[in-house]
Amino acid sequence: MTVGQLETIVSEAIDLKYYWNAIILTGGEPTLHPQLFELLEVLKKYKNFNPGCQFRLETNGAGGPTQAVLKKIPDWIAVCNSEKKEGKDDYAFLTYQVAPVDMPADRSADFSKGCFVLSECYGLCATMFGYYPCSPCMNVARVFGSDIGIQKLSKVTEKALRGQMKILCQYCGFFKRGLEERVLAEKVSRSWKKAFEEYGKQKPVLSLYPAIENSPGRAEISSREDPRR
Ligand code: SF4
């Protein structure tokens, strides 16, 4: 995300009087952003508008450059460091890349409902490609080439978010039943394999936020086609 993009997000939020409870900077690895401290200056404008908002930066804490940046993070931002601890070799992952649409039990589900992540983990995700219901949604959109980011905060409605989820959640492993399965090695289902193959041939291009209104590709989500169907 650029400094200009964050300035637009902050201005929209202030204009619309959005009093968010928390803003979380996540990645990738946010400490490696070359303009992180300029971004924090922009966020300070939102903090001044909404002093009750909590700010958090998520990091893996790995490497000299990250460690150097972490020492300079201002104290109004809480640092959540997932740095791997000694003896913690049993770290296992949920099967995010096993798509519910590839599983007979979940194939016909109502994907517009989303999953527990919306209420228990993260909320609205502001990205360089617009707004998405959550960060896993954004990851699906990038790999599958779904150019459906919402390009204005004022257009973030329940209907619009459910339209995104209807398309994206069918590929997100967090949606499916049996989520308790944990894996140490990568597990990838048919749809993701195909998407990765296509990604390898040609990386999808998504519209950058904020897109010019009425430009090609900015039609209503409900009329856009799922690229994999
Ligand atoms: S994209 Fe994944 S994490 Fe986000 S709401 Fe859908 S199923 Fe849940």
PDB file of C-alpha atoms and ligand atoms in Angstrom:
ATOM      1  CA  MET A   1       0.000   0.000   0.000  1.00  0.00           C
ATOM      2  CA  THR A   2       1.262   3.478  -0.813  1.00  0.00           C
ATOM      3  CA  VAL A   3       1.194   6.509   1.458  1.00  0.00           C
ATOM      4  CA  GLY A   4      -1.307   8.152  -0.931  1.00  0.00           C
ATOM      5  CA  GLN A   5      -3.633   5.150  -0.730  1.00  0.00           C
ATOM      6  CA  LEU A   6      -3.584   5.197   3.061  1.00  0.00           C
ATOM      7  CA  GLU A   7      -4.237   8.958   3.025  1.00  0.00           C
ATOM      8  CA  THR A   8      -7.350   8.297   0.939  1.00  0.00           C
ATOM      9  CA  ILE A   9      -8.528   5.562   3.319  1.00  0.00           C
ATOM     10  CA  VAL A  10      -7.997   7.796   6.367  1.00  0.00           C
ATOM     11  CA  SER A  11      -9.742  10.783   4.723  1.00  0.00           C
ATOM     12  CA  GLU A  12     -12.708   8.613   3.752  1.00  0.00           C
ATOM     13  CA  ALA A  13     -12.969   7.205   7.274  1.00  0.00           C
ATOM     14  CA  ILE A  14     -12.816  10.662   8.864  1.00  0.00           C
ATOM     15  CA  ASP A  15     -15.306  12.149   6.382  1.00  0.00           C
ATOM     16  CA  LEU A  16     -17.735   9.289   7.023  1.00  0.00           C
ATOM     17  CA  LYS A  17     -17.113   9.445  10.789  1.00  0.00           C
ATOM     18  CA  TYR A  18     -16.064   5.817  11.026  1.00  0.00           C
ATOM     19  CA  TYR A  19     -14.979   5.142  14.620  1.00  0.00           C
ATOM     20  CA  TRP A  20     -13.146   1.846  14.274  1.00  0.00           C
ATOM     21  CA  ASN A  21     -12.227  -0.015  17.477  1.00  0.00           C
ATOM     22  CA  ALA A  22      -8.896  -1.188  16.117  1.00  0.00           C
ATOM     23  CA  ILE A  23      -6.592  -0.954  13.121  1.00  0.00           C
ATOM     24  CA  ILE A  24      -4.146  -3.789  12.538  1.00  0.00           C
ATOM     25  CA  LEU A  25      -1.171  -3.475  10.206  1.00  0.00           C
ATOM     26  CA  THR A  26      -0.436  -6.854   8.751  1.00  0.00           C
ATOM     27  CA  GLY A  27       1.247  -8.345   5.727  1.00  0.00           C
ATOM     28  CA  GLY A  28       3.336  -9.992   4.396  1.00  0.00           C
ATOM     29  CA  GLU A  29       5.717  -8.372   6.812  1.00  0.00           C
ATOM     30  CA  PRO A  30       4.791  -4.726   7.472  1.00  0.00           C
ATOM     31  CA  THR A  31       8.209  -3.854   8.929  1.00  0.00           C
ATOM     32  CA  LEU A  32       9.723  -4.354   5.452  1.00  0.00           C
ATOM     33  CA  HIS A  33       7.523  -1.679   3.860  1.00  0.00           C
ATOM     34  CA  PRO A  34       9.995   0.998   2.658  1.00  0.00           C
ATOM     35  CA  GLN A  35       7.683   3.814   3.803  1.00  0.00           C
ATOM     36  CA  LEU A  36       6.364   2.307   7.022  1.00  0.00           C
ATOM     37  CA  PHE A  37       7.050   5.415   9.112  1.00  0.00           C
ATOM     38  CA  GLU A  38       5.338   7.702   6.576  1.00  0.00           C
ATOM     39  CA  LEU A  39       2.340   5.344   6.752  1.00  0.00           C
ATOM     40  CA  LEU A  40       2.358   5.632  10.543  1.00  0.00           C
ATOM     41  CA  GLU A  41       2.326   9.433  10.254  1.00  0.00           C
ATOM     42  CA  VAL A  42      -0.839   9.157   8.140  1.00  0.00           C
ATOM     43  CA  LEU A  43      -2.392   6.778  10.659  1.00  0.00           C
ATOM     44  CA  LYS A  44      -1.695   9.325  13.380  1.00  0.00           C
ATOM     45  CA  LYS A  45      -4.239  11.623  11.704  1.00  0.00           C
ATOM     46  CA  TYR A  46      -6.841   8.909  12.247  1.00  0.00           C
ATOM     47  CA  LYS A  47      -5.646   8.423  15.832  1.00  0.00           C
ATOM     48  CA  ASN A  48      -6.158  12.157  16.463  1.00  0.00           C
ATOM     49  CA  PHE A  49      -9.680  11.864  15.052  1.00  0.00           C
ATOM     50  CA  ASN A  50     -10.457   8.678  17.019  1.00  0.00           C
ATOM     51  CA  PRO A  51      -8.241   8.514  20.135  1.00  0.00           C
ATOM     52  CA  GLY A  52     -10.039   5.382  21.390  1.00  0.00           C
ATOM     53  CA  CYS A  53      -8.868   3.297  18.429  1.00  0.00           C
ATOM     54  CA  GLN A  54      -6.272   0.605  19.194  1.00  0.00           C
ATOM     55  CA  PHE A  55      -3.374   0.206  16.769  1.00  0.00           C
ATOM     56  CA  ARG A  56      -1.433  -3.011  16.310  1.00  0.00           C
ATOM     57  CA  LEU A  57       1.400  -4.121  14.039  1.00  0.00           C
ATOM     58  CA  GLU A  58       1.814  -7.826  13.324  1.00  0.00           C
ATOM     59  CA  THR A  59       5.316  -9.098  12.609  1.00  0.00           C
ATOM     60  CA  ASN A  60       7.212 -12.368  12.396  1.00  0.00           C
ATOM     61  CA  GLY A  61      10.102 -10.623  14.147  1.00  0.00           C
ATOM     62  CA  ALA A  62      12.620 -12.332  11.885  1.00  0.00           C
ATOM     63  CA  GLY A  63      15.858 -10.818  10.666  1.00  0.00           C
ATOM     64  CA  GLY A  64      18.049  -7.797  11.383  1.00  0.00           C
ATOM     65  CA  PRO A  65      16.075  -5.254   9.285  1.00  0.00           C
ATOM     66  CA  THR A  66      12.827  -6.179  11.038  1.00  0.00           C
ATOM     67  CA  GLN A  67      14.419  -6.063  14.464  1.00  0.00           C
ATOM     68  CA  ALA A  68      15.854  -2.622  13.696  1.00  0.00           C
ATOM     69  CA  VAL A  69      12.449  -1.296  12.623  1.00  0.00           C
ATOM     70  CA  LEU A  70      10.692  -2.791  15.656  1.00  0.00           C
ATOM     71  CA  LYS A  71      12.939  -0.761  17.969  1.00  0.00           C
ATOM     72  CA  LYS A  72      11.601   2.427  16.396  1.00  0.00           C
ATOM     73  CA  ILE A  73       7.869   1.679  16.440  1.00  0.00           C
ATOM     74  CA  PRO A  74       6.125   4.415  18.462  1.00  0.00           C
ATOM     75  CA  ASP A  75       4.547   3.318  21.718  1.00  0.00           C
ATOM     76  CA  TRP A  76       0.971   4.076  20.601  1.00  0.00           C
ATOM     77  CA  ILE A  77       1.262   1.010  18.353  1.00  0.00           C
ATOM     78  CA  ALA A  78       1.194  -2.402  20.029  1.00  0.00           C
ATOM     79  CA  VAL A  79       3.544  -4.930  18.431  1.00  0.00           C
ATOM     80  CA  CYS A  80       2.299  -8.488  18.057  1.00  0.00           C
ATOM     81  CA  ASN A  81       5.383 -10.614  17.401  1.00  0.00           C
ATOM     82  CA  SER A  82       4.829 -14.198  16.226  1.00  0.00           C
ATOM     83  CA  GLU A  83       8.564 -14.914  16.289  1.00  0.00           C
ATOM     84  CA  LYS A  84       9.140 -18.631  16.410  1.00  0.00           C
ATOM     85  CA  LYS A  85      10.155 -19.662  19.901  1.00  0.00           C
ATOM     86  CA  GLU A  86      12.690 -22.380  20.690  1.00  0.00           C
ATOM     87  CA  GLY A  87      11.038 -25.784  21.087  1.00  0.00           C
ATOM     88  CA  LYS A  88       7.948 -24.693  19.167  1.00  0.00           C
ATOM     89  CA  ASP A  89       8.537 -27.112  16.278  1.00  0.00           C
ATOM     90  CA  ASP A  90       5.045 -28.522  16.306  1.00  0.00           C
ATOM     91  CA  TYR A  91       3.586 -25.497  14.571  1.00  0.00           C
ATOM     92  CA  ALA A  92       0.858 -26.691  12.218  1.00  0.00           C
ATOM     93  CA  PHE A  93      -1.355 -24.910   9.713  1.00  0.00           C
ATOM     94  CA  LEU A  94      -5.024 -24.961   8.877  1.00  0.00           C
ATOM     95  CA  THR A  95      -5.795 -26.217   5.385  1.00  0.00           C
ATOM     96  CA  TYR A  96      -6.438 -22.792   3.870  1.00  0.00           C
ATOM     97  CA  GLN A  97      -5.626 -24.007   0.359  1.00  0.00           C
ATOM     98  CA  VAL A  98      -8.112 -26.857   0.400  1.00  0.00           C
ATOM     99  CA  ALA A  99     -11.088 -25.172  -1.230  1.00  0.00           C
ATOM    100  CA  PRO A 100     -14.584 -25.981   0.089  1.00  0.00           C
ATOM    101  CA  VAL A 101     -15.802 -25.983  -3.502  1.00  0.00           C
ATOM    102  CA  ASP A 102     -13.564 -29.015  -4.070  1.00  0.00           C
ATOM    103  CA  MET A 103     -15.137 -30.915  -1.172  1.00  0.00           C
ATOM    104  CA  PRO A 104     -18.422 -32.765  -1.769  1.00  0.00           C
ATOM    105  CA  ALA A 105     -19.718 -31.818   1.719  1.00  0.00           C
ATOM    106  CA  ASP A 106     -19.293 -28.088   1.189  1.00  0.00           C
ATOM    107  CA  ARG A 107     -19.617 -27.616  -2.561  1.00  0.00           C
ATOM    108  CA  SER A 108     -23.208 -26.350  -2.434  1.00  0.00           C
ATOM    109  CA  ALA A 109     -22.874 -24.174   0.656  1.00  0.00           C
ATOM    110  CA  ASP A 110     -24.014 -20.554   0.766  1.00  0.00           C
ATOM    111  CA  PHE A 111     -20.597 -18.945   0.523  1.00  0.00           C
ATOM    112  CA  SER A 112     -21.993 -15.443   0.981  1.00  0.00           C
ATOM    113  CA  LYS A 113     -22.293 -16.238   4.711  1.00  0.00           C
ATOM    114  CA  GLY A 114     -18.513 -16.206   5.223  1.00  0.00           C
ATOM    115  CA  CYS A 115     -17.037 -17.845   8.315  1.00  0.00           C
ATOM    116  CA  PHE A 116     -15.938 -17.338  11.920  1.00  0.00           C
ATOM    117  CA  VAL A 117     -12.929 -15.269  10.833  1.00  0.00           C
ATOM    118  CA  LEU A 118     -15.170 -12.265  10.192  1.00  0.00           C
ATOM    119  CA  SER A 119     -16.229 -11.987  13.809  1.00  0.00           C
ATOM    120  CA  GLU A 120     -13.362 -13.649  15.673  1.00  0.00           C
ATOM    121  CA  CYS A 121     -10.181 -12.582  13.885  1.00  0.00           C
ATOM    122  CA  TYR A 122     -10.207  -9.613  11.586  1.00  0.00           C
ATOM    123  CA  GLY A 123     -12.744  -7.207  10.278  1.00  0.00           C
ATOM    124  CA  LEU A 124     -12.812  -5.166   7.104  1.00  0.00           C
ATOM    125  CA  CYS A 125      -9.577  -5.417   5.153  1.00  0.00           C
ATOM    126  CA  ALA A 126      -8.305  -2.250   3.439  1.00  0.00           C
ATOM    127  CA  THR A 127      -5.778  -3.100   0.734  1.00  0.00           C
ATOM    128  CA  MET A 128      -3.989  -1.552  -2.222  1.00  0.00           C
ATOM    129  CA  PHE A 129      -6.735  -3.175  -4.338  1.00  0.00           C
ATOM    130  CA  GLY A 130      -9.700  -1.847  -2.380  1.00  0.00           C
ATOM    131  CA  TYR A 131     -11.768  -3.157   0.513  1.00  0.00           C
ATOM    132  CA  TYR A 132     -12.436  -6.859   1.158  1.00  0.00           C
ATOM    133  CA  PRO A 133     -14.360  -8.596   3.972  1.00  0.00           C
ATOM    134  CA  CYS A 134     -11.165 -10.108   5.476  1.00  0.00           C
ATOM    135  CA  SER A 135      -7.516 -10.642   4.601  1.00  0.00           C
ATOM    136  CA  PRO A 136      -7.945 -14.314   3.500  1.00  0.00           C
ATOM    137  CA  CYS A 137     -10.495 -13.000   0.965  1.00  0.00           C
ATOM    138  CA  MET A 138      -7.838 -10.687  -0.412  1.00  0.00           C
ATOM    139  CA  ASN A 139      -5.373 -13.562  -0.743  1.00  0.00           C
ATOM    140  CA  VAL A 140      -7.913 -15.600  -2.703  1.00  0.00           C
ATOM    141  CA  ALA A 141      -8.632 -12.611  -4.960  1.00  0.00           C
ATOM    142  CA  ARG A 142      -4.941 -12.124  -5.740  1.00  0.00           C
ATOM    143  CA  VAL A 143      -4.282 -15.748  -6.633  1.00  0.00           C
ATOM    144  CA  PHE A 144      -7.564 -16.358  -8.472  1.00  0.00           C
ATOM    145  CA  GLY A 145      -7.564 -12.968 -10.207  1.00  0.00           C
ATOM    146  CA  SER A 146     -10.903 -11.741  -8.853  1.00  0.00           C
ATOM    147  CA  ASP A 147     -10.786  -7.999  -9.438  1.00  0.00           C
ATOM    148  CA  ILE A 148     -13.644  -7.184  -7.100  1.00  0.00           C
ATOM    149  CA  GLY A 149     -12.156  -4.849  -4.481  1.00  0.00           C
ATOM    150  CA  ILE A 150     -14.653  -2.235  -3.278  1.00  0.00           C
ATOM    151  CA  GLN A 151     -13.213   1.089  -4.297  1.00  0.00           C
ATOM    152  CA  LYS A 152     -14.842   3.458  -1.822  1.00  0.00           C
ATOM    153  CA  LEU A 153     -15.504   3.155   1.886  1.00  0.00           C
ATOM    154  CA  SER A 154     -18.977   4.617   1.329  1.00  0.00           C
ATOM    155  CA  LYS A 155     -19.712   1.615  -0.925  1.00  0.00           C
ATOM    156  CA  VAL A 156     -18.774  -0.944   1.706  1.00  0.00           C
ATOM    157  CA  THR A 157     -22.205  -2.323   2.491  1.00  0.00           C
ATOM    158  CA  GLU A 158     -23.294  -5.717   3.751  1.00  0.00           C
ATOM    159  CA  LYS A 159     -24.667  -6.500   0.303  1.00  0.00           C
ATOM    160  CA  ALA A 160     -21.373  -5.629  -1.375  1.00  0.00           C
ATOM    161  CA  LEU A 161     -19.323  -7.665   1.128  1.00  0.00           C
ATOM    162  CA  ARG A 162     -21.624 -10.680   0.771  1.00  0.00           C
ATOM    163  CA  GLY A 163     -21.235 -10.391  -3.006  1.00  0.00           C
ATOM    164  CA  GLN A 164     -17.460 -10.666  -2.577  1.00  0.00           C
ATOM    165  CA  MET A 165     -17.772 -13.588  -0.157  1.00  0.00           C
ATOM    166  CA  LYS A 166     -20.077 -15.450  -2.517  1.00  0.00           C
ATOM    167  CA  ILE A 167     -17.258 -15.482  -5.058  1.00  0.00           C
ATOM    168  CA  LEU A 168     -14.187 -15.777  -2.832  1.00  0.00           C
ATOM    169  CA  CYS A 169     -15.164 -17.949   0.155  1.00  0.00           C
ATOM    170  CA  GLN A 170     -15.686 -20.990  -2.075  1.00  0.00           C
ATOM    171  CA  TYR A 171     -11.902 -21.174  -2.413  1.00  0.00           C
ATOM    172  CA  CYS A 172     -10.985 -20.363   1.193  1.00  0.00           C
ATOM    173  CA  GLY A 173     -10.239 -23.412   3.320  1.00  0.00           C
ATOM    174  CA  PHE A 174     -11.385 -21.627   6.479  1.00  0.00           C
ATOM    175  CA  PHE A 175     -14.975 -21.972   5.288  1.00  0.00           C
ATOM    176  CA  LYS A 176     -15.217 -25.729   5.133  1.00  0.00           C
ATOM    177  CA  ARG A 177     -16.270 -28.325   7.659  1.00  0.00           C
ATOM    178  CA  GLY A 178     -13.584 -30.322   9.431  1.00  0.00           C
ATOM    179  CA  LEU A 179     -11.478 -27.227   9.859  1.00  0.00           C
ATOM    180  CA  GLU A 180      -9.830 -28.745  12.909  1.00  0.00           C
ATOM    181  CA  GLU A 181      -7.479 -30.628  10.575  1.00  0.00           C
ATOM    182  CA  ARG A 182      -3.933 -29.283  10.914  1.00  0.00           C
ATOM    183  CA  VAL A 183      -1.079 -30.034   8.567  1.00  0.00           C
ATOM    184  CA  LEU A 184       2.681 -29.629   8.745  1.00  0.00           C
ATOM    185  CA  ALA A 185       3.185 -30.001   4.991  1.00  0.00           C
ATOM    186  CA  GLU A 186       1.409 -28.001   2.313  1.00  0.00           C
ATOM    187  CA  LYS A 187      -1.993 -29.370   1.303  1.00  0.00           C
ATOM    188  CA  VAL A 188      -3.544 -27.939  -1.850  1.00  0.00           C
ATOM    189  CA  SER A 189      -6.804 -28.906  -3.551  1.00  0.00           C
ATOM    190  CA  ARG A 190      -7.687 -28.990  -7.246  1.00  0.00           C
ATOM    191  CA  SER A 191      -8.925 -25.386  -7.614  1.00  0.00           C
ATOM    192  CA  TRP A 192      -5.843 -23.948  -5.943  1.00  0.00           C
ATOM    193  CA  LYS A 193      -3.500 -26.122  -8.028  1.00  0.00           C
ATOM    194  CA  LYS A 194      -5.164 -24.836 -11.172  1.00  0.00           C
ATOM    195  CA  ALA A 195      -5.078 -21.230  -9.935  1.00  0.00           C
ATOM    196  CA  PHE A 196      -1.368 -21.496  -9.055  1.00  0.00           C
ATOM    197  CA  GLU A 197      -0.623 -22.933 -12.506  1.00  0.00           C
ATOM    198  CA  GLU A 198      -2.403 -20.026 -14.178  1.00  0.00           C
ATOM    199  CA  TYR A 199      -0.778 -17.552 -11.776  1.00  0.00           C
ATOM    200  CA  GLY A 200       2.620 -18.959 -12.773  1.00  0.00           C
ATOM    201  CA  LYS A 201       1.846 -18.385 -16.460  1.00  0.00           C
ATOM    202  CA  GLN A 202       0.377 -14.915 -15.997  1.00  0.00           C
ATOM    203  CA  LYS A 203       0.032 -13.057 -12.727  1.00  0.00           C
ATOM    204  CA  PRO A 204      -3.463 -11.545 -12.448  1.00  0.00           C
ATOM    205  CA  VAL A 205      -3.652  -7.757 -12.491  1.00  0.00           C
ATOM    206  CA  LEU A 206      -6.085  -6.199 -10.038  1.00  0.00           C
ATOM    207  CA  SER A 207      -7.256  -2.570 -10.138  1.00  0.00           C
ATOM    208  CA  LEU A 208      -5.409  -0.336  -7.719  1.00  0.00           C
ATOM    209  CA  TYR A 209      -7.376   1.549  -5.075  1.00  0.00           C
ATOM    210  CA  PRO A 210      -8.901   4.043  -5.554  1.00  0.00           C
ATOM    211  CA  ALA A 211      -9.971   3.151  -9.092  1.00  0.00           C
ATOM    212  CA  ILE A 212     -11.518   5.783 -11.307  1.00  0.00           C
ATOM    213  CA  GLU A 213     -15.260   5.462 -11.064  1.00  0.00           C
ATOM    214  CA  ASN A 214     -16.983   3.892 -14.047  1.00  0.00           C
ATOM    215  CA  SER A 215     -13.683   2.695 -15.495  1.00  0.00           C
ATOM    216  CA  PRO A 216     -13.665  -0.772 -17.089  1.00  0.00           C
ATOM    217  CA  GLY A 217     -13.788  -3.495 -14.477  1.00  0.00           C
ATOM    218  CA  ARG A 218     -15.595  -1.338 -11.942  1.00  0.00           C
ATOM    219  CA  ALA A 219     -19.065  -2.726 -12.556  1.00  0.00           C
ATOM    220  CA  GLU A 220     -21.193  -3.863  -9.630  1.00  0.00           C
ATOM    221  CA  ILE A 221     -19.888  -7.037  -8.023  1.00  0.00           C
ATOM    222  CA  SER A 222     -23.157  -8.844  -8.512  1.00  0.00           C
ATOM    223  CA  SER A 223     -22.739  -8.621 -12.283  1.00  0.00           C
ATOM    224  CA  ARG A 224     -19.125  -9.765 -12.336  1.00  0.00           C
ATOM    225  CA  GLU A 225     -18.324 -13.305 -13.162  1.00  0.00           C
ATOM    226  CA  ASP A 226     -16.344 -15.633 -11.039  1.00  0.00           C
ATOM    227  CA  PRO A 227     -13.145 -16.055 -13.080  1.00  0.00           C
ATOM    228  CA  ARG A 228     -12.988 -19.807 -12.425  1.00  0.00           C
ATOM    229  CA  ARG A 229     -16.504 -20.627 -13.547  1.00  0.00           C
TER     230      ARG A 229
HETATM  231  S1  SF4 B   1     -12.494 -15.623   2.770  1.00  0.00           S
HETATM  232 FE1  SF4 B   1     -12.177 -17.298   4.210  1.00  0.00          FE
HETATM  233  S2  SF4 B   1     -11.763 -16.307   6.140  1.00  0.00           S
HETATM  234 FE2  SF4 B   1     -12.752 -14.779   4.859  1.00  0.00          FE
HETATM  235  S3  SF4 B   1     -14.941 -14.954   5.319  1.00  0.00           S
HETATM  236 FE3  SF4 B   1     -14.518 -16.261   3.558  1.00  0.00          FE
HETATM  237  S4  SF4 B   1     -14.197 -18.276   4.408  1.00  0.00           S
HETATM  238 FE4  SF4 B   1     -13.956 -16.812   6.081  1.00  0.00          FE
END
